[in-house]
Short mmCIF file of C-alpha atoms in Angstrom, two decimals:
data_model
loop_
_atom_site.label_atom_id
_atom_site.label_comp_id
_atom_site.label_asym_id
_atom_site.label_seq_id
_atom_site.Cartn_x
_atom_site.Cartn_y
_atom_site.Cartn_z
CA UNK A 29 -22.41 5.22 3.95
CA UNK A 30 -21.59 7.32 0.91
CA UNK A 31 -22.62 6.61 -2.68
CA UNK A 32 -19.09 5.70 -3.78
CA UNK A 33 -18.92 2.91 -1.16
CA UNK A 34 -15.82 4.23 0.57
CA UNK A 35 -16.75 2.89 4.01
CA UNK A 36 -17.50 -0.67 5.08
CA UNK A 37 -18.49 0.48 8.57
CA UNK A 38 -19.25 4.03 9.68
CA UNK A 39 -19.19 3.34 13.43
CA UNK A 40 -17.44 6.28 15.09
CA UNK A 41 -14.55 5.86 17.53
CA UNK A 42 -13.79 8.88 19.70
CA UNK A 43 -10.25 9.83 20.71
CA UNK A 44 -8.99 11.84 23.67
CA UNK A 45 -10.04 15.45 24.06
CA UNK A 46 -6.58 16.91 23.50
CA UNK A 47 -3.76 16.15 21.13
CA UNK A 48 -2.23 17.13 17.79
CA UNK A 49 -5.12 15.55 15.88
CA UNK A 50 -7.92 16.88 18.08
CA UNK A 51 -10.89 17.83 15.93
CA UNK A 52 -9.60 15.78 12.95
CA UNK A 53 -11.28 12.73 11.49
CA UNK A 54 -9.01 9.85 10.46
CA UNK A 55 -10.61 6.96 8.55
CA UNK A 56 -8.95 3.57 9.05
CA UNK A 57 -8.50 0.83 6.45
CA UNK A 58 -10.49 -2.25 7.38
CA UNK A 59 -7.48 -4.55 7.81
CA UNK A 60 -6.32 -2.58 10.88
CA UNK A 61 -7.75 -3.82 14.19
CA UNK A 62 -10.17 -1.62 16.10
CA UNK A 63 -11.35 -2.85 19.50
CA UNK A 64 -15.07 -3.55 19.51
CA UNK A 65 -15.52 -2.44 15.90
CA UNK A 66 -15.81 -4.91 13.03
CA UNK A 67 -12.63 -5.50 11.00
CA UNK A 68 -13.39 -7.45 7.83
CA UNK A 69 -10.39 -7.05 5.48
CA UNK A 70 -13.01 -6.63 2.76
CA UNK A 71 -13.70 -10.37 2.96
CA UNK A 72 -16.69 -12.61 3.64
CA UNK A 73 -14.24 -14.74 5.63
CA UNK A 74 -14.12 -12.04 8.35
CA UNK A 75 -17.50 -10.40 7.79
CA UNK A 76 -18.45 -10.75 11.47
CA UNK A 77 -15.02 -10.45 13.11
CA UNK A 78 -14.80 -7.94 15.97
CA UNK A 79 -11.25 -7.55 17.35
CA UNK A 80 -10.73 -7.52 21.14
CA UNK A 81 -7.85 -5.03 20.83
CA UNK A 82 -6.66 -1.92 19.00
CA UNK A 83 -3.76 -1.85 16.57
CA UNK A 84 -0.86 0.28 17.82
CA UNK A 85 -1.59 2.93 15.19
CA UNK A 86 -5.22 3.13 16.36
CA UNK A 87 -4.08 3.57 19.97
CA UNK A 88 -1.83 6.40 18.81
CA UNK A 89 -4.66 8.04 16.86
CA UNK A 90 -6.88 7.97 19.95
CA UNK A 91 -4.10 9.36 22.16
CA UNK A 92 -3.56 12.15 19.60
CA UNK A 93 -7.23 13.17 19.86
CA UNK A 94 -8.38 11.92 16.46
CA UNK A 95 -11.93 10.79 15.77
CA UNK A 96 -12.22 7.66 13.62
CA UNK A 97 -15.39 8.06 11.51
CA UNK A 98 -15.35 4.50 10.15
CA UNK A 99 -13.47 1.64 8.52
CA UNK A 100 -12.73 1.98 4.82
CA UNK A 101 -13.42 -0.43 1.99
CA UNK A 102 -10.50 -2.29 0.42
CA UNK A 103 -9.51 -5.06 -1.94
CA UNK A 104 -10.02 -8.36 -0.14
CA UNK A 105 -7.08 -8.94 2.23
CA UNK A 106 -5.24 -6.16 0.37
CA UNK A 107 -5.03 -8.21 -2.83
CA UNK A 108 -5.78 -5.93 -5.75
CA UNK A 109 -5.01 -2.66 -7.50
CA UNK A 110 -8.56 -1.39 -8.09
CA UNK A 111 -10.66 -1.99 -4.91
CA UNK A 112 -13.01 -4.13 -6.96
CA UNK A 113 -12.29 -7.43 -5.17
CA UNK A 114 -14.00 -6.41 -1.90
CA UNK A 115 -16.77 -8.72 -0.74
CA UNK A 116 -18.74 -5.55 0.05
CA UNK A 117 -18.72 -4.20 -3.48
CA UNK A 118 -16.35 -1.95 -5.45
CA UNK A 119 -15.42 1.63 -4.61
CA UNK A 120 -16.12 4.41 -7.10
CA UNK A 121 -13.45 7.02 -7.74
CA UNK A 122 -14.98 10.28 -6.44
CA UNK A 123 -12.82 12.46 -8.72
CA UNK A 124 -12.97 10.37 -11.93
CA UNK A 125 -16.44 9.08 -12.77
CA UNK A 126 -16.56 5.49 -13.99
CA UNK A 127 -12.94 4.86 -12.99
CA UNK A 128 -11.40 2.78 -10.22
CA UNK A 129 -9.90 4.54 -7.17
CA UNK A 130 -6.83 2.27 -7.13
CA UNK A 131 -6.11 -0.28 -4.48
CA UNK A 132 -5.93 -1.91 -2.19
CA UNK A 133 -6.48 1.14 0.05
CA UNK A 134 -9.04 2.56 -2.39
CA UNK A 135 -11.62 3.33 0.27
CA UNK A 136 -9.13 5.35 2.33
CA UNK A 137 -8.05 7.44 -0.66
CA UNK A 138 -11.64 7.89 -1.82
CA UNK A 139 -12.97 9.22 1.49
CA UNK A 140 -10.12 11.74 1.68
CA UNK A 141 -10.58 12.82 -1.95
CA UNK A 142 -14.33 13.20 -1.37
CA UNK A 143 -13.78 15.25 1.78
CA UNK A 144 -15.57 12.71 3.98
CA UNK A 145 -12.51 12.36 6.23
CA UNK A 146 -9.68 14.76 6.96
CA UNK A 147 -7.08 11.99 6.85
CA UNK A 148 -6.89 8.22 6.48
CA UNK A 149 -4.68 5.24 7.15
CA UNK A 150 -3.91 2.66 4.50
CA UNK A 151 -1.47 -0.22 4.20
CA UNK A 152 1.06 -0.66 1.41
CA UNK A 153 2.37 -4.10 0.41
CA UNK A 154 3.29 -3.31 -3.20
CA UNK A 155 1.84 0.15 -3.78
CA UNK A 156 -1.50 -0.07 -2.00
CA UNK A 157 -1.21 3.43 -0.52
CA UNK A 158 0.55 5.13 -3.43
CA UNK A 159 -1.64 3.70 -6.20
CA UNK A 160 -4.99 4.95 -4.81
CA UNK A 161 -3.39 8.24 -3.79
CA UNK A 162 -2.31 8.76 -7.41
CA UNK A 163 -5.65 7.66 -8.87
CA UNK A 164 -7.67 9.88 -6.49
CA UNK A 165 -5.43 12.95 -6.67
CA UNK A 166 -4.33 12.92 -3.02
CA UNK A 167 -1.07 12.30 -1.11
CA UNK A 168 0.05 8.92 0.19
CA UNK A 169 3.21 7.91 2.09
CA UNK A 170 4.65 4.41 2.27
CA UNK A 171 7.10 4.63 5.21
CA UNK A 172 10.40 2.80 5.57
CA UNK A 173 9.85 -0.78 6.70
CA UNK A 174 10.02 -0.71 10.50
CA UNK A 175 9.15 2.96 11.00
CA UNK A 176 5.47 2.28 11.80
CA UNK A 177 4.22 -0.62 13.92
CA UNK A 178 2.33 -3.39 12.14
CA UNK A 179 0.87 -4.73 15.40
CA UNK A 180 -2.85 -5.14 14.72
CA UNK A 181 -2.50 -5.16 10.93
CA UNK A 182 -4.04 -8.35 9.53
CA UNK A 183 -1.10 -9.91 7.73
CA UNK A 184 -0.93 -10.39 3.97
CA UNK A 185 2.85 -10.37 3.32
CA UNK A 186 4.74 -9.53 6.50
CA UNK A 187 8.12 -8.72 4.96
CA UNK A 188 6.66 -6.17 2.54
CA UNK A 189 3.75 -4.30 4.11
CA UNK A 190 3.65 -1.02 6.02
CA UNK A 191 0.88 1.18 7.42
CA UNK A 192 0.98 4.78 6.23
CA UNK A 193 -1.00 8.02 5.86
CA UNK A 194 -3.25 9.30 3.08
CA UNK A 195 -4.10 13.01 3.13
CA UNK A 196 -5.17 15.94 0.94
CA UNK A 197 -1.74 17.59 1.32
CA UNK A 198 1.86 16.63 2.01
CA UNK A 199 1.89 18.62 5.24
CA UNK A 200 -1.21 16.86 6.55
CA UNK A 201 0.21 13.44 5.65
CA UNK A 202 3.43 14.33 7.47
CA UNK A 203 1.49 15.39 10.58
CA UNK A 204 -0.24 12.01 10.64
CA UNK A 205 3.09 10.23 10.17
CA UNK A 206 4.46 12.10 13.21
CA UNK A 207 1.65 10.54 15.28
CA UNK A 208 1.91 6.92 14.11
CA UNK A 209 5.70 6.53 13.64
CA UNK A 210 8.01 5.09 16.25
CA UNK A 211 9.10 1.82 17.88
CA UNK A 212 6.62 -0.58 19.43
CA UNK A 213 7.61 -3.35 21.83
CA UNK A 214 4.81 -5.50 20.38
CA UNK A 215 6.34 -5.40 16.89
CA UNK A 216 9.94 -6.61 16.82
CA UNK A 217 10.44 -5.30 13.28
CA UNK A 218 10.07 -1.67 14.38
CA UNK A 219 13.11 0.42 15.13
CA UNK A 220 14.03 3.92 16.18
CA UNK A 221 14.62 6.12 13.17
CA UNK A 222 17.86 8.07 13.10
CA UNK A 223 17.40 11.54 14.53
CA UNK A 224 16.40 14.05 11.90
CA UNK A 225 16.00 17.78 11.75
CA UNK A 226 12.64 18.33 13.41
CA UNK A 227 9.31 16.61 12.88
CA UNK A 228 8.13 15.14 9.60
CA UNK A 229 5.60 17.96 9.36
CA UNK A 230 8.38 20.53 9.68
CA UNK A 231 10.08 18.96 6.65
CA UNK A 232 7.15 19.96 4.43
CA UNK A 233 8.72 23.36 3.81
CA UNK A 234 8.99 23.15 0.01
CA UNK A 235 12.70 23.95 0.03
CA UNK A 236 14.30 21.89 -2.75
CA UNK A 237 17.18 24.23 -3.55
CA UNK A 238 20.13 21.97 -4.43
CA UNK A 239 18.09 18.76 -4.25
CA UNK A 240 19.39 16.07 -6.62
CA UNK A 241 16.70 13.91 -8.23
CA UNK A 242 17.52 10.65 -9.99
CA UNK A 243 15.17 9.46 -12.72
CA UNK A 244 15.24 5.69 -13.35
CA UNK A 245 14.40 5.49 -17.05
CA UNK A 246 13.36 1.86 -16.58
CA UNK A 247 10.29 3.11 -14.67
CA UNK A 248 9.19 5.17 -17.67
CA UNK A 249 9.30 2.29 -20.15
CA UNK A 250 5.82 1.30 -21.24
CA UNK A 251 4.09 4.10 -19.36
CA UNK A 252 1.13 5.91 -20.90
CA UNK A 253 2.21 8.88 -23.02
CA UNK A 254 0.03 11.36 -21.12
CA UNK A 255 1.42 10.09 -17.80
CA UNK A 256 5.02 10.51 -18.98
CA UNK A 257 4.35 14.01 -20.29
CA UNK A 258 2.75 15.05 -16.99
CA UNK A 259 5.68 13.53 -15.08
CA UNK A 260 8.30 15.54 -17.00
CA UNK A 261 6.29 18.74 -16.54
CA UNK A 262 6.26 18.13 -12.79
CA UNK A 263 10.03 17.60 -12.75
CA UNK A 264 10.50 20.84 -14.67
CA UNK A 265 8.48 22.56 -11.93
CA UNK A 266 10.83 21.15 -9.29
CA UNK A 267 13.83 22.24 -11.34
CA UNK A 268 12.43 25.76 -11.49
CA UNK A 269 12.39 25.76 -7.69
CA UNK A 270 16.07 24.86 -7.42
CA UNK A 271 16.24 21.07 -7.80
CA UNK A 272 18.23 19.25 -10.47
CA UNK A 273 17.50 15.93 -12.12
CA UNK A 274 19.43 13.34 -14.08
CA UNK A 275 18.99 9.77 -15.27
CA UNK A 276 20.03 6.81 -13.12
CA UNK A 277 19.98 3.06 -13.75
CA UNK A 278 17.89 0.43 -11.96
CA UNK A 279 18.46 -2.60 -14.21
CA UNK A 280 16.97 -5.07 -11.72
CA UNK A 281 13.47 -3.55 -11.78
CA UNK A 282 12.59 -5.50 -14.92
CA UNK A 283 12.40 -8.53 -12.61
CA UNK A 284 10.75 -6.76 -9.67
CA UNK A 285 7.09 -7.47 -10.43
CA UNK A 286 7.72 -11.19 -10.86
CA UNK A 287 9.85 -11.36 -7.70
CA UNK A 288 7.33 -9.33 -5.73
CA UNK A 289 4.35 -11.51 -6.61
CA UNK A 290 6.18 -14.77 -5.89
CA UNK A 291 7.21 -13.49 -2.45
CA UNK A 292 3.87 -11.81 -1.65
CA UNK A 293 1.77 -14.78 -2.74
CA UNK A 294 4.01 -17.20 -0.85
CA UNK A 295 3.66 -15.20 2.36
CA UNK A 296 -0.09 -14.87 1.76
CA UNK A 297 -0.42 -18.63 1.38
CA UNK A 298 1.16 -19.07 4.80
CA UNK A 299 -0.65 -16.19 6.54
CA UNK A 300 -4.12 -17.06 5.28
CA UNK A 301 -3.84 -20.73 6.26
CA UNK A 302 -5.21 -19.76 9.68
CA UNK A 303 -8.61 -18.92 8.19
CA UNK A 304 -10.11 -22.40 8.20
CA UNK A 305 -13.55 -21.84 9.73
CA UNK A 306 -12.45 -23.49 12.98
CA UNK A 307 -9.76 -21.27 14.48
CA UNK A 308 -10.63 -18.13 12.54
CA UNK A 309 -13.08 -16.95 9.98
CA UNK A 310 -16.29 -17.97 8.29
CA UNK A 311 -17.60 -21.45 9.07
CA UNK A 312 -19.26 -23.24 6.19
CA UNK A 313 -21.44 -25.21 8.58
CA UNK A 314 -20.57 -28.44 6.78
CA UNK A 315 -21.07 -31.68 8.75
CA UNK A 316 -18.60 -33.85 6.82
CA UNK A 317 -15.00 -34.62 7.73
CA UNK A 318 -12.52 -31.91 8.71
CA UNK A 319 -10.92 -31.60 5.27
CA UNK A 320 -14.29 -31.13 3.58
CA UNK A 321 -15.40 -28.58 6.19
CA UNK A 322 -12.10 -26.69 5.82
CA UNK A 323 -12.40 -26.62 2.01
CA UNK A 324 -16.03 -25.52 2.16
CA UNK A 325 -15.30 -22.66 4.57
CA UNK A 326 -12.48 -21.35 2.36
CA UNK A 327 -14.48 -21.78 -0.84
CA UNK A 328 -17.31 -19.67 0.59
CA UNK A 329 -15.15 -17.22 2.57
CA UNK A 330 -12.52 -16.22 0.01
CA UNK A 331 -13.00 -14.39 -3.27
CA UNK A 332 -11.46 -15.37 -6.59
CA UNK A 333 -8.37 -13.16 -6.38
CA UNK A 334 -7.50 -14.38 -2.88
CA UNK A 335 -7.90 -18.00 -3.95
CA UNK A 336 -5.68 -17.39 -6.98
CA UNK A 337 -2.89 -15.94 -4.85
CA UNK A 338 -3.11 -18.69 -2.22
CA UNK A 339 -2.83 -21.37 -4.92
CA UNK A 340 0.10 -19.67 -6.65
CA UNK A 341 1.88 -19.06 -3.34
CA UNK A 342 1.39 -22.65 -2.21
CA UNK A 343 2.78 -23.85 -5.55
CA UNK A 344 5.85 -21.61 -5.27
CA UNK A 345 6.62 -22.98 -1.79
CA UNK A 346 5.99 -26.62 -2.62
CA UNK A 347 8.71 -29.28 -2.69
CA UNK A 348 10.56 -29.21 -5.98
CA UNK A 349 9.59 -25.61 -6.78
CA UNK A 350 10.81 -23.65 -3.74
CA UNK A 351 14.32 -23.17 -5.14
CA UNK A 352 13.04 -22.58 -8.67
CA UNK A 353 10.68 -19.76 -7.71
CA UNK A 354 10.81 -18.53 -4.10
CA UNK A 355 14.59 -18.65 -3.65
CA UNK A 356 15.17 -16.94 -7.02
CA UNK A 357 12.64 -14.27 -6.08
CA UNK A 358 14.55 -13.57 -2.87
CA UNK A 359 17.79 -13.33 -4.85
CA UNK A 360 16.11 -10.81 -7.18
CA UNK A 361 14.90 -8.87 -4.15
CA UNK A 362 18.48 -8.48 -2.91
CA UNK A 363 19.50 -7.26 -6.36
CA UNK A 364 16.69 -4.68 -6.40
CA UNK A 365 17.74 -3.43 -2.95
CA UNK A 366 21.36 -3.11 -4.10
CA UNK A 367 20.40 -1.16 -7.22
CA UNK A 368 18.30 1.30 -5.21
CA UNK A 369 21.08 1.84 -2.70
CA UNK A 370 23.58 2.53 -5.49
CA UNK A 371 21.21 4.91 -7.29
CA UNK A 372 20.59 6.82 -4.07
CA UNK A 373 24.32 7.34 -3.63
CA UNK A 374 24.11 9.46 -6.80
CA UNK A 375 20.87 11.30 -5.91
CA UNK A 376 18.99 12.54 -2.85
CA UNK A 377 15.70 11.05 -4.06
CA UNK A 378 14.46 9.09 -7.06
CA UNK A 379 11.41 10.09 -9.10
CA UNK A 380 9.00 8.25 -11.38
CA UNK A 381 5.32 8.23 -12.25
CA UNK A 382 3.51 6.52 -9.37
CA UNK A 383 1.45 4.45 -11.79
CA UNK A 384 2.28 3.87 -15.47
CA UNK A 385 -1.36 4.44 -16.43
CA UNK A 386 -4.16 6.80 -15.36
CA UNK A 387 -7.14 5.34 -13.43
CA UNK A 388 -8.60 2.40 -15.34
CA UNK A 389 -12.28 2.06 -16.17
CA UNK A 390 -14.24 -0.07 -13.74
CA UNK A 391 -14.16 -3.75 -14.68
CA UNK A 392 -11.35 -3.24 -17.18
CA UNK A 393 -8.71 -5.35 -15.43
CA UNK A 394 -10.84 -7.91 -13.58
CA UNK A 395 -10.80 -10.31 -16.52
CA UNK A 396 -7.03 -9.94 -16.98
CA UNK A 397 -5.20 -10.31 -13.63
CA UNK A 398 -1.78 -10.19 -15.32
CA UNK A 399 -2.48 -6.66 -16.60
CA UNK A 400 -3.46 -5.64 -13.07
CA UNK A 401 -0.23 -7.11 -11.66
CA UNK A 402 1.92 -5.33 -14.27
CA UNK A 403 0.33 -1.99 -13.34
CA UNK A 404 2.34 -2.22 -10.10
CA UNK A 405 5.66 -2.05 -11.98
CA UNK A 406 6.72 1.29 -10.43
CA UNK A 407 5.59 0.67 -6.86
CA UNK A 408 6.53 -2.95 -6.05
CA UNK A 409 10.33 -2.42 -6.33
CA UNK A 410 10.18 0.07 -3.43
CA UNK A 411 8.59 -2.53 -1.14
CA UNK A 412 11.18 -5.12 -2.14
CA UNK A 413 13.88 -2.61 -1.14
CA UNK A 414 12.02 -1.63 2.10
CA UNK A 415 12.45 2.08 1.29
CA UNK A 416 10.14 5.08 1.89
CA UNK A 417 8.13 6.60 -0.95
CA UNK A 418 5.50 9.29 -1.38
CA UNK A 419 2.95 9.83 -4.12
CA UNK A 420 1.93 13.44 -4.75
CA UNK A 421 -0.45 14.84 -7.38
CA UNK A 422 1.57 15.78 -10.48
CA UNK A 423 -1.25 17.05 -12.68
CA UNK A 424 -3.83 15.60 -15.02
CA UNK A 425 -3.95 13.90 -18.40
CA UNK A 426 -5.62 15.58 -21.37
CA UNK A 427 -8.78 13.71 -20.31
CA UNK A 428 -8.66 15.26 -16.84
CA UNK A 429 -7.53 12.08 -15.04
CA UNK A 430 -5.21 12.39 -12.01
CA UNK A 431 -1.52 11.52 -12.36
CA UNK A 432 0.76 10.91 -9.38
CA UNK A 433 4.50 11.45 -9.06
CA UNK A 434 6.42 9.02 -6.84
CA UNK A 435 9.48 10.10 -4.87
CA UNK A 436 11.66 7.43 -3.27
CA UNK A 437 14.21 8.12 -0.55
CA UNK A 438 16.92 6.20 1.29
CA UNK A 439 15.98 4.15 4.35
CA UNK A 440 14.41 6.48 6.95
CA UNK A 441 14.67 9.32 4.45
CA UNK A 442 11.05 10.37 4.93
CA UNK A 443 12.03 14.00 5.46
CA UNK A 444 13.72 14.17 2.05
CA UNK A 445 10.71 12.86 0.16
CA UNK A 446 8.28 14.98 2.20
CA UNK A 447 10.33 18.11 1.46
CA UNK A 448 10.46 17.35 -2.26
CA UNK A 449 6.79 16.40 -2.40
CA UNK A 450 5.71 19.56 -0.62
CA UNK A 451 7.54 21.68 -3.22
CA UNK A 452 5.59 20.03 -6.01
CA UNK A 453 2.23 20.12 -4.25
#
């Protein structure tokens, strides 16, 4: 284990001898099933859980010759933006001392940034790949919903989450995406992507001549001044390489964070109901009636943030409040999707800062969950719209803190965002 606590388990899993990832190490987020190797989701509830099967993406890593050096630390059940809610302790940012690495895939981004793994897998429900990629100065891709199988991913919010790559470069991230992408008969939400021009890795050619970039000004409102300045400098760099940019409107995004959290917490409430200490998860060992045993197991097994989201999700789905909250959130989701589709008719890709702020100091947002939720303002709309996005390093603030630039493409437009990101990187 490394000093910054990037790994929960460092048990090595060997892949085949040959393949496109032969000789590469690929760390795997600890909510992705690995046969015979503990998968905890960063939670005491699953501290001793050993899956009897591999996730599809893990099978594909093995077939591609990758070595998995361990399972990476994460916010408990993927619920967090700082990787401080893990039952196994917080992760330090290896490139920004005293700062958080982002979350929930903070361990995956940290081990790549520290050079302790060549590549890593994370999962992204509302920015959980892109946020830590931005905070740790690496590259992260959130694929189109359905491009990568979720079979073997421990569910948080099924309609929002996707597995994706984290890497030190755009080209390396694209190579990993080539390995894990594609339909899976065990995941009915996967589909065959429309045929593109070559592999995803081949798209990382840096050619942005004639590329049209839309800038949603709504995603700049309230952002840190240093972040905004770095963002515009990065866009000027892309313009110098042949791209053009102009403003576009996404009026619905002002409601995206609220809609996202109602939907995500509602789905979490349903998904995490299975962890009762009887069928799955930590058993409290209580000898009273079933309800008391159930409550005791969940009280001991879940952390504060997970409990908060379960309670809020249960409330939003309850009789009398379903239409008031959950149905309205789904209506807002459709509006967000429509706005993105219209904006992408006027641009090849959309650009914004990945995060509106640089990496926060450790402990800064734990006492104020609302501030942590609002930090996801630029990433959650993309998940609501089920579109692909990439975060690439855009530069640093005056204090030397990493800033990420997010590029969003149309559905299955991974090649467009990879091409644009490679030009910047």
